[in-house]
């Protein structure tokens, strides 16, 4: 693709992110793929998210149970649920999966962060399946996401770790060791019985599959934290309620109830007891950077609306003509640019780790085997067997180092807390400058102000993310440990 063939968004992106322009010189095919994905997200944002943002926000304030399935189907036509599904399965995730996802999320969230979260919740839910322990489910669940889009009935996922008695505590090993855990997964013949509650789960009401972390012994949560896949039609699973939300209303935050939900052994992702490393820290190492992109996206939305407001006359004057306003605009633009740099530092480093996994020749060779063979009973049984699980763990250790993963977690936490705090400041400043007068632009900025708050809370509060960064960079007291093969 030549530069002239890019849309206005593609060209703007290259102008505003010189690192991408440079990378494009070295790897035109890879970066053009990123640009294509970002352009698709920008088109969805412009044609569908932006026009619906205010209306959907107001409707869901009145009726928090409402959910816009039509919009989900539209997002499916743009293939937005396949952003994290590996290309070998027909998805969009390739070598620059995190960079494309981060920049794409920024585009959607610049129009509406609630709609962005409604889409991104599936990506987050799918993340634990992307680890080698999740490979038995690639040809079934992940492919179902791709096929759901093709059929016009998207398959959604969600990620459930938070419990009523443990939020911050489940996101960090030292805290989990002392956490008061309510949910338990008791081992029974052929699998586990899950009992308890999860809360605040984004997209949890609509998800067909959920990746859920639970302790198999509530008195030893750190040692027994395990990742399970739950299907919504499993007996005993229900969604008693959704929250009445202040912001990001387009995406439900649901409470989940597990009453003797039987989860078969094959639905344990990786090893029992490896939940902190593979279900939390490795996932956060990938996903916190994109949450930073939610922040840069919201801040971009604020700036766009603020500019449009400032160009209009208010009380006989155009604010844009005042130097103090021009300086405010320059400050907002500088903060956004600075934080997009942090997000890109994370995503490009992440693509070196995760992207390498996806395009690795060994991985490609595995997926060159005919699909019927991959779905066959003996092959699936091998993947689920002890030697199969040990082979997955070995593969991961061969391709990724604990140092790389730990470093990535630090970059992810830094991008997350810095960008979301920045977005909160930008929204707050813009709203103050706009004053009380009503306008569409002001209503959009006011919505951004409400939308941004939760970005400082989910995926680890910003306090926790600061501590995570400090523990890795200065104390050396936090490390992502990869699973050891068990024979
Ligand atoms: C809208 C929304 C969507 C969400 N989506 C999901 C989802 O999809 N999946 C999911 O599993 N969870 C989700 N969450 C949960 C979210 O991750 C938690 O709310 C978050 O981790 C904080 O946990 P908590 O609410 O229990 O607060 P607490 O952990 O009780 O924290 C309260 C305050 O104390 C501070 N604090 C706590 N412990 C410490 C400490 N040791 N040191 C310093 N400060 C500390 C926190 O930073 C915070 O300021 C969502 C939450 C919301 C609000």
Coordinates of C-alpha atoms and ligand atoms in Angstrom, one line a residue:
X1 CA 0.0 0.0 0.0
X2 CA 1.4 3.4 -1.0
X3 CA 1.1 6.4 1.2
X4 CA -1.3 8.0 -1.3
X5 CA -3.6 5.0 -0.9
X6 CA -4.0 5.5 2.9
X7 CA -7.2 7.2 4.2
X8 CA -6.9 10.5 6.0
X9 CA -6.7 8.5 9.3
X10 CA -3.8 6.4 8.1
X11 CA -1.9 9.5 7.0
X12 CA -2.6 11.3 10.2
X13 CA -1.5 8.3 12.2
X14 CA 1.8 8.1 10.3
X15 CA 2.3 11.9 10.8
X16 CA 1.6 11.8 14.5
X17 CA 3.6 8.6 15.2
X18 CA 7.0 8.9 13.5
X19 CA 8.0 5.6 15.1
X20 CA 5.4 3.8 12.9
X21 CA 6.6 5.7 9.8
X22 CA 10.2 4.5 10.5
X23 CA 9.0 1.0 11.2
X24 CA 7.1 1.0 7.9
X25 CA 10.3 1.7 6.1
X26 CA 11.7 -1.5 7.6
X27 CA 8.6 -3.7 7.5
X28 CA 6.1 -2.2 5.0
X29 CA 3.9 -5.3 4.9
X30 CA 3.6 -5.6 8.7
X31 CA 2.9 -1.9 9.3
X32 CA 0.5 -1.7 6.4
X33 CA -1.5 -4.4 8.1
X34 CA -1.6 -2.3 11.3
X35 CA -2.7 0.7 9.3
X36 CA -5.5 -1.2 7.6
X37 CA -6.8 -2.4 11.0
X38 CA -6.6 1.1 12.5
X39 CA -8.4 2.6 9.5
X40 CA -11.2 0.0 9.9
X41 CA -11.6 0.9 13.6
X42 CA -11.6 4.6 12.7
X43 CA -14.3 4.0 10.1
X44 CA -16.4 2.1 12.7
X45 CA -15.9 4.9 15.2
X46 CA -16.9 7.6 12.8
X47 CA -19.9 5.9 11.2
X48 CA -21.3 4.0 14.1
X49 CA -19.8 4.7 17.5
X50 CA -19.8 8.5 17.4
X51 CA -23.4 8.9 16.1
X52 CA -24.7 6.5 18.8
X53 CA -22.5 7.5 21.8
X54 CA -24.8 10.1 23.4
X55 CA -28.0 8.4 22.7
X56 CA -26.8 5.0 24.0
X57 CA -25.4 6.6 27.1
X58 CA -28.7 8.3 27.9
X59 CA -30.8 5.2 27.1
X60 CA -28.7 3.0 29.4
X61 CA -28.9 5.5 32.2
X62 CA -32.6 5.1 32.0
X63 CA -32.5 1.3 31.4
X64 CA -29.2 -0.2 32.6
X65 CA -30.3 -3.6 31.4
X66 CA -30.6 -2.6 27.8
X67 CA -27.9 -3.9 25.5
X68 CA -27.3 -2.8 21.9
X69 CA -27.0 -6.1 20.0
X70 CA -27.4 -4.3 16.7
X71 CA -24.2 -2.4 17.4
X72 CA -22.5 -5.6 18.3
X73 CA -23.5 -7.1 14.9
X74 CA -22.2 -4.0 13.2
X75 CA -18.9 -4.3 15.0
X76 CA -18.8 -7.9 14.0
X77 CA -19.1 -6.9 10.3
X78 CA -16.0 -4.8 10.8
X79 CA -14.4 -7.9 12.4
X80 CA -13.6 -6.1 15.6
X81 CA -14.0 -9.2 17.8
X82 CA -11.3 -10.9 15.8
X83 CA -8.6 -8.4 16.7
X84 CA -7.0 -10.8 19.1
X85 CA -7.7 -14.0 17.3
X86 CA -4.6 -15.4 15.6
X87 CA -4.4 -15.0 11.8
X88 CA -3.8 -18.8 11.6
X89 CA -7.4 -19.2 12.7
X90 CA -8.8 -16.6 10.3
X91 CA -8.5 -13.7 12.8
X92 CA -6.7 -10.4 12.5
X93 CA -3.9 -10.9 15.1
X94 CA -0.5 -11.2 13.6
X95 CA 3.0 -10.0 14.2
X96 CA 1.9 -6.5 15.4
X97 CA -1.2 -7.7 17.2
X98 CA -0.8 -5.4 20.3
X99 CA 0.1 -2.4 18.3
X100 CA -2.9 -2.8 16.0
X101 CA -5.2 -3.5 18.9
X102 CA -4.0 -0.5 21.0
X103 CA -4.2 2.0 18.1
X104 CA -7.6 0.5 17.0
X105 CA -9.0 0.8 20.6
X106 CA -7.8 4.4 20.7
X107 CA -9.8 5.2 17.6
X108 CA -13.0 3.6 18.9
X109 CA -12.6 5.1 22.4
X110 CA -12.1 8.6 20.8
X111 CA -15.7 8.3 19.8
X112 CA -17.1 6.3 22.7
X113 CA -15.2 4.4 25.4
X114 CA -18.3 2.5 26.5
X115 CA -18.6 1.0 23.0
X116 CA -14.9 0.5 23.0
X117 CA -15.1 -1.5 26.2
X118 CA -18.1 -3.5 24.9
X119 CA -15.8 -4.7 22.1
X120 CA -12.5 -5.0 24.0
X121 CA -14.1 -7.2 26.8
X122 CA -14.1 -10.1 24.3
X123 CA -10.4 -9.6 23.6
X124 CA -9.7 -9.6 27.3
X125 CA -11.8 -12.7 27.8
X126 CA -9.9 -14.4 25.0
X127 CA -6.5 -13.5 26.2
X128 CA -6.0 -16.5 28.6
X129 CA -6.8 -18.8 25.7
X130 CA -3.9 -17.3 23.7
X131 CA -1.4 -18.7 26.2
X132 CA 0.0 -22.1 25.2
X133 CA -2.3 -23.7 27.9
X134 CA -5.3 -22.4 26.0
X135 CA -4.3 -24.1 22.7
X136 CA -6.8 -26.9 22.9
X137 CA -9.5 -24.2 22.5
X138 CA -8.0 -22.4 19.6
X139 CA -9.8 -24.5 16.9
X140 CA -13.1 -24.4 18.8
X141 CA -13.7 -21.2 20.9
X142 CA -11.4 -18.8 19.1
X143 CA -12.5 -20.0 15.7
X144 CA -16.1 -19.6 16.8
X145 CA -15.4 -15.9 17.3
X146 CA -14.3 -15.7 13.7
X147 CA -17.3 -17.7 12.4
X148 CA -19.7 -15.8 14.6
X149 CA -18.7 -12.6 12.8
X150 CA -19.1 -14.3 9.4
X151 CA -22.6 -15.5 10.3
X152 CA -23.6 -12.1 11.7
X153 CA -24.0 -13.4 15.2
X154 CA -20.8 -12.4 17.1
X155 CA -19.7 -14.7 19.9
X156 CA -18.6 -12.6 22.9
X157 CA -16.3 -13.4 25.8
X158 CA -15.5 -11.9 29.2
X159 CA -12.7 -12.1 31.8
X160 CA -13.7 -12.7 35.5
X161 CA -11.2 -12.3 38.3
X162 CA -12.7 -9.8 40.7
X163 CA -14.8 -11.0 43.7
X164 CA -16.9 -9.0 46.1
X165 CA -14.3 -9.4 48.8
X166 CA -11.2 -9.2 46.6
X167 CA -10.4 -6.7 43.8
X168 CA -6.9 -5.3 44.1
X169 CA -5.9 -8.3 46.0
X170 CA -6.4 -10.7 43.1
X171 CA -4.1 -8.8 40.8
X172 CA -0.8 -9.0 42.7
X173 CA 0.9 -12.1 44.2
X174 CA 1.8 -10.6 47.6
X175 CA -1.8 -9.4 48.1
X176 CA -3.4 -12.6 46.8
X177 CA -1.4 -14.6 49.3
X178 CA -3.3 -12.8 52.1
X179 CA -6.6 -12.2 50.3
X180 CA -10.1 -13.1 51.6
X181 CA -11.4 -15.2 48.7
X182 CA -15.0 -16.1 48.5
X183 CA -15.2 -18.3 45.4
X184 CA -13.9 -21.9 45.4
X185 CA -13.3 -24.5 42.7
X186 CA -13.5 -27.9 44.4
X187 CA -11.9 -30.8 42.7
X188 CA -14.3 -33.6 41.9
X189 CA -14.2 -36.6 39.5
X190 CA -13.5 -35.4 36.0
X191 CA -13.3 -31.7 36.8
X192 CA -14.2 -29.0 39.3
X193 CA -17.3 -27.6 41.0
X194 CA -17.3 -23.8 41.1
X195 CA -19.2 -22.0 43.8
X196 CA -19.2 -18.3 44.6
X197 CA -19.5 -14.9 42.9
X198 CA -17.6 -12.6 40.6
X199 CA -18.5 -9.0 40.3
X200 CA -18.1 -6.0 38.0
X201 CA -17.4 -8.2 35.0
X202 CA -17.4 -6.2 31.7
X203 CA -19.5 -7.9 29.1
X204 CA -20.2 -10.8 31.6
X205 CA -24.0 -10.7 30.9
X206 CA -23.7 -11.3 27.2
X207 CA -20.6 -13.5 27.0
X208 CA -20.9 -17.0 25.7
X209 CA -17.6 -18.0 27.1
X210 CA -15.8 -16.6 30.2
X211 CA -12.3 -17.1 31.5
X212 CA -12.6 -17.2 35.2
X213 CA -9.9 -17.4 37.9
X214 CA -10.6 -19.2 41.1
X215 CA -8.8 -20.8 44.0
X216 CA -9.0 -24.6 44.5
X217 CA -8.2 -24.0 48.1
X218 CA -9.5 -20.6 49.6
X219 CA -7.0 -20.8 52.4
X220 CA -4.1 -20.9 49.9
X221 CA -5.3 -18.7 47.1
X222 CA -1.9 -17.8 45.6
X223 CA -0.7 -21.4 45.4
X224 CA -4.0 -22.7 44.0
X225 CA -5.2 -19.9 41.8
X226 CA -6.4 -21.5 38.5
X227 CA -7.8 -20.4 35.2
X228 CA -11.1 -22.0 34.0
X229 CA -13.2 -21.6 31.0
X230 CA -16.9 -21.4 31.7
X231 CA -19.6 -21.6 29.1
X232 CA -22.7 -19.6 29.9
X233 CA -24.9 -22.6 29.3
X234 CA -23.2 -24.6 32.1
X235 CA -25.7 -25.6 34.7
X236 CA -25.6 -23.5 37.8
X237 CA -24.2 -20.4 36.1
X238 CA -26.3 -17.2 36.2
X239 CA -26.0 -13.4 36.0
X240 CA -28.2 -12.0 38.8
X241 CA -27.6 -8.3 38.0
X242 CA -25.8 -5.6 36.2
X243 CA -24.5 -2.4 37.7
X244 CA -26.1 1.0 37.3
X245 CA -23.0 2.7 35.8
X246 CA -21.7 6.3 35.9
X247 CA -19.7 6.0 32.6
X248 CA -18.9 3.5 29.8
X249 CA -22.6 2.5 30.1
X250 CA -22.7 0.8 26.7
X251 CA -20.8 -2.1 28.3
X252 CA -22.5 -3.9 31.2
X253 CA -20.6 -4.6 34.4
X254 CA -22.2 -7.9 35.6
X255 CA -22.3 -9.9 38.7
X256 CA -21.8 -13.6 38.1
X257 CA -23.1 -16.4 40.3
X258 CA -21.7 -19.9 40.3
X259 CA -23.8 -22.5 42.1
X260 CA -22.2 -25.9 41.8
X261 CA -21.1 -25.2 38.2
X262 CA -19.3 -28.4 36.9
X263 CA -16.3 -27.5 34.8
X264 CA -14.7 -30.4 33.1
X265 CA -10.9 -31.0 33.4
X266 CA -10.4 -30.0 29.7
X267 CA -11.7 -26.5 30.6
X268 CA -8.7 -25.8 32.9
X269 CA -6.4 -23.5 31.0
X270 CA -2.8 -24.5 31.7
X271 CA -2.0 -26.0 35.1
X272 CA -3.9 -25.9 38.3
X273 CA -2.1 -23.4 40.5
X274 CA -0.6 -21.3 37.7
X275 CA -3.4 -18.8 37.7
X276 CA -1.4 -15.9 39.1
X277 CA 1.3 -16.1 36.4
X278 CA -0.8 -17.2 33.4
X279 CA -4.2 -15.9 34.4
X280 CA -3.3 -12.6 35.8
X281 CA 0.2 -11.2 35.4
X282 CA 0.8 -12.4 31.8
X283 CA -2.7 -11.2 30.8
X284 CA -2.1 -7.8 32.5
X285 CA 1.3 -7.6 30.8
X286 CA -0.7 -7.6 27.5
X287 CA -3.9 -5.8 28.3
X288 CA -2.9 -2.9 30.5
X289 CA -1.2 -1.1 27.6
X290 CA -4.4 -1.1 25.6
X291 CA -6.2 0.3 28.6
X292 CA -3.7 3.1 28.3
X293 CA -5.0 3.4 24.7
X294 CA -8.5 3.7 26.0
X295 CA -7.2 6.8 28.0
X296 CA -5.4 8.3 25.0
X297 CA -8.6 7.7 22.9
X298 CA -10.9 9.4 25.4
X299 CA -8.4 12.4 25.7
X300 CA -8.4 12.6 21.9
X301 CA -12.2 12.7 21.9
X302 CA -12.1 15.5 24.5
X303 CA -9.6 17.5 22.5
X304 CA -11.6 17.1 19.3
X305 CA -14.8 18.3 20.9
X306 CA -13.1 21.1 22.9
X307 CA -11.5 22.4 19.6
X308 CA -14.9 22.4 17.9
X309 CA -16.5 24.2 20.9
X310 CA -13.7 26.7 21.1
X311 CA -14.1 27.6 17.4
X312 CA -17.7 28.7 18.0
X313 CA -18.9 32.0 19.4
X314 CA -19.7 32.0 23.1
X315 CA -20.9 35.4 24.5
X316 CA -19.8 37.2 21.4
X317 CA -16.3 35.8 21.4
X318 CA -14.5 32.7 20.0
X319 CA -12.4 31.1 22.8
X320 CA -10.0 29.8 20.2
X321 CA -8.8 33.4 19.6
X322 CA -7.5 33.7 23.1
X323 CA -3.9 32.7 23.7
X324 CA -4.6 31.1 27.0
X325 CA -7.0 28.7 25.2
X326 CA -4.5 28.1 22.5
X327 CA -1.9 27.1 25.2
X328 CA -4.4 24.8 26.8
X329 CA -4.9 23.1 23.5
X330 CA -1.2 22.7 23.0
X331 CA -0.9 21.2 26.5
X332 CA -3.7 18.7 25.8
X333 CA -2.1 17.7 22.5
X334 CA 1.3 17.3 24.2
X335 CA -0.1 15.1 26.9
X336 CA -1.9 12.8 24.4
X337 CA 1.2 12.5 22.2
X338 CA 3.4 11.7 25.3
X339 CA 1.1 9.0 26.5
X340 CA 0.6 7.5 23.0
X341 CA 4.4 7.1 23.1
X342 CA 4.1 5.1 26.3
X343 CA 1.3 3.0 24.9
X344 CA 3.4 2.3 21.8
X345 CA 6.5 1.5 23.8
X346 CA 4.4 -1.2 25.5
X347 CA 2.7 -2.5 22.4
X348 CA 5.9 -2.7 20.3
X349 CA 7.7 -4.4 23.1
X350 CA 4.7 -6.7 23.6
X351 CA 4.6 -7.6 19.9
X352 CA 8.2 -8.7 20.2
X353 CA 7.0 -11.2 22.9
X354 CA 3.4 -12.2 21.9
X355 CA 3.7 -11.4 18.1
X356 CA 6.7 -13.7 18.0
X357 CA 4.7 -16.5 19.5
X358 CA 1.9 -16.1 16.9
X359 CA 4.2 -16.0 13.9
X360 CA 6.7 -18.5 15.1
X361 CA 7.5 -21.2 12.5
X362 CA 6.7 -23.9 15.1
X363 CA 3.3 -22.4 15.7
X364 CA 2.8 -22.1 12.0
X365 CA 3.8 -25.7 11.5
X366 CA 1.3 -26.8 14.1
X367 CA -1.5 -24.9 12.3
X368 CA -0.4 -26.2 8.9
X369 CA -1.8 -29.6 10.1
X370 CA -5.3 -30.2 8.6
X371 CA -8.0 -28.8 10.9
X372 CA -9.8 -32.2 11.0
X373 CA -6.6 -33.6 12.5
X374 CA -6.3 -30.8 15.0
X375 CA -9.9 -31.4 16.1
X376 CA -9.5 -35.2 16.2
X377 CA -9.9 -36.9 19.5
X378 CA -6.2 -38.2 19.7
X379 CA -4.7 -34.8 19.0
X380 CA -7.0 -33.0 21.5
X381 CA -6.3 -35.7 24.0
X382 CA -2.6 -35.2 23.5
X383 CA -2.9 -31.4 24.1
X384 CA -4.8 -32.1 27.3
X385 CA -2.5 -34.8 28.5
X386 CA 0.4 -34.3 30.9
X387 CA 3.0 -34.6 28.2
X388 CA 0.9 -32.3 26.0
X389 CA 0.6 -29.6 28.7
X390 CA 4.3 -30.0 29.5
X391 CA 5.1 -29.5 25.7
X392 CA 3.0 -26.3 25.8
X393 CA 4.9 -25.0 28.9
X394 CA 8.2 -25.9 27.3
X395 CA 7.3 -24.1 24.0
X396 CA 6.4 -21.0 26.0
X397 CA 9.7 -21.1 27.9
X398 CA 11.6 -21.6 24.7
X399 CA 10.0 -18.5 23.0
X400 CA 9.5 -16.1 25.9
X401 CA 11.7 -15.3 28.9
X402 CA 10.5 -14.4 32.4
X403 CA 12.6 -11.2 32.1
X404 CA 10.8 -10.1 29.0
X405 CA 7.4 -10.8 30.5
X406 CA 8.3 -9.0 33.7
X407 CA 9.6 -6.0 31.8
X408 CA 6.5 -6.0 29.7
X409 CA 4.3 -5.9 32.8
X410 CA 6.2 -2.8 34.0
X411 CA 5.8 -1.1 30.7
X412 CA 2.1 -2.0 30.6
X413 CA 1.4 -0.7 34.1
X414 CA 3.3 2.6 33.4
X415 CA 1.3 3.2 30.1
X416 CA -1.9 2.3 31.9
X417 CA -1.7 4.6 34.9
X418 CA 0.0 7.5 33.1
X419 CA -2.4 7.6 30.2
X420 CA -5.6 7.2 32.1
X421 CA -4.6 9.8 34.7
X422 CA -3.7 12.1 31.8
X423 CA -7.2 11.5 30.2
X424 CA -8.9 12.3 33.5
X425 CA -6.9 15.6 33.8
X426 CA -7.6 16.5 30.2
X427 CA -11.3 15.9 30.5
X428 CA -11.6 17.7 33.8
X429 CA -9.6 20.8 32.4
X430 CA -11.7 20.9 29.2
X431 CA -15.0 20.7 31.1
X432 CA -13.9 23.5 33.5
X433 CA -12.9 25.8 30.6
X434 CA -16.2 25.1 28.7
X435 CA -18.3 26.3 31.7
X436 CA -21.9 25.5 32.2
X437 CA -23.4 26.5 28.8
X438 CA -25.1 23.6 27.0
X439 CA -23.8 22.3 23.6
X440 CA -23.3 19.0 21.9
X441 CA -19.6 19.3 22.3
X442 CA -19.9 19.9 26.0
X443 CA -22.2 17.0 26.5
X444 CA -19.7 14.8 24.8
X445 CA -16.8 16.1 27.0
X446 CA -19.0 15.6 30.1
X447 CA -19.6 12.0 29.0
X448 CA -15.8 11.5 28.5
X449 CA -15.3 12.8 32.0
X450 CA -17.6 10.1 33.3
X451 CA -16.3 7.4 31.0
X452 CA -12.6 8.0 31.9
X453 CA -13.0 7.4 35.7
X454 CA -13.3 3.7 35.5
X455 CA -10.1 3.4 33.4
X456 CA -8.3 4.5 36.6
X457 CA -9.9 1.5 38.4
X458 CA -10.2 -1.5 36.2
X459 CA -7.2 -3.7 35.1
X460 CA -5.8 -2.8 38.5
X461 CA -6.3 0.5 40.1
X462 CA -3.8 3.2 39.2
X463 CA -2.4 2.9 42.7
X464 CA -1.8 -0.8 42.2
X465 CA -0.2 -0.1 38.8
X466 CA 2.2 2.4 40.3
X467 CA 3.2 -0.2 42.9
X468 CA 3.6 -2.9 40.3
X469 CA 5.9 -0.7 38.3
X470 CA 7.9 0.2 41.4
X471 CA 8.1 -3.4 42.6
X472 CA 9.5 -4.4 39.2
X473 CA 11.8 -1.5 38.4
X474 CA 13.1 -0.6 41.8
X475 CA 12.6 -3.4 44.3
X476 CA 12.8 -6.4 42.1
X477 CA 10.2 -7.9 44.3
X478 CA 7.7 -8.8 41.5
X479 CA 8.4 -11.2 38.7
X480 CA 6.3 -13.0 36.2
X481 CA 7.0 -16.7 36.6
X482 CA 6.3 -18.9 33.6
X483 CA 4.9 -22.4 34.2
X484 CA 7.4 -25.2 34.6
X485 CA 6.6 -28.3 32.7
X486 CA 5.1 -31.0 35.0
X487 CA 5.8 -34.5 34.1
Ligands
LIG1 C1 -17.0 -0.7 35.4 C2 -16.0 -1.8 35.9 C3 -15.7 -2.8 35.0 C4 -14.8 -3.8 35.5 N1 -14.5 -4.9 34.6 C5 -13.9 -6.0 35.2 C6 -13.8 -7.2 34.4 O1 -14.2 -7.2 33.2 N2 -13.3 -8.3 35.0 C7 -12.8 -8.3 36.3 O2 -12.4 -9.3 36.8 N3 -12.9 -7.1 37.0 C8 -13.5 -6.0 36.5 N4 -13.6 -4.9 37.3 C9 -13.1 -4.9 38.6 C10 -11.9 -4.0 38.9 O3 -10.7 -4.6 38.3 C11 -11.7 -3.8 40.4 O4 -12.8 -2.9 40.7 C12 -10.4 -3.2 40.8 O5 -9.4 -4.2 40.7 C13 -10.4 -2.6 42.2 O6 -10.9 -3.6 43.1 P1 -12.0 -3.1 44.2 O7 -13.1 -2.5 43.4 O8 -12.3 -4.3 45.0 O9 -11.3 -2.0 45.0 P2 -10.3 -2.3 46.3 O10 -9.4 -3.3 45.9 O11 -11.1 -2.4 47.5 O12 -9.6 -0.9 46.3 C14 -10.1 0.3 46.9 C15 -9.0 1.4 47.0 O13 -8.0 0.9 47.8 C16 -6.7 0.9 47.1 N5 -5.9 -0.2 47.5 C17 -6.4 -1.5 47.7 N6 -5.4 -2.3 48.1 C18 -4.3 -1.5 48.2 C19 -2.9 -1.8 48.5 N7 -2.5 -3.0 48.9 N8 -2.0 -0.8 48.4 C20 -2.5 0.5 48.0 N9 -3.7 0.8 47.7 C21 -4.6 -0.2 47.8 C22 -7.1 0.8 45.6 O14 -6.1 1.3 44.8 C23 -8.4 1.6 45.6 O15 -8.1 3.0 45.5 C24 -14.3 -3.8 36.8 C25 -14.6 -2.7 37.7 C26 -15.5 -1.7 37.2 C27 -15.8 -0.6 38.2

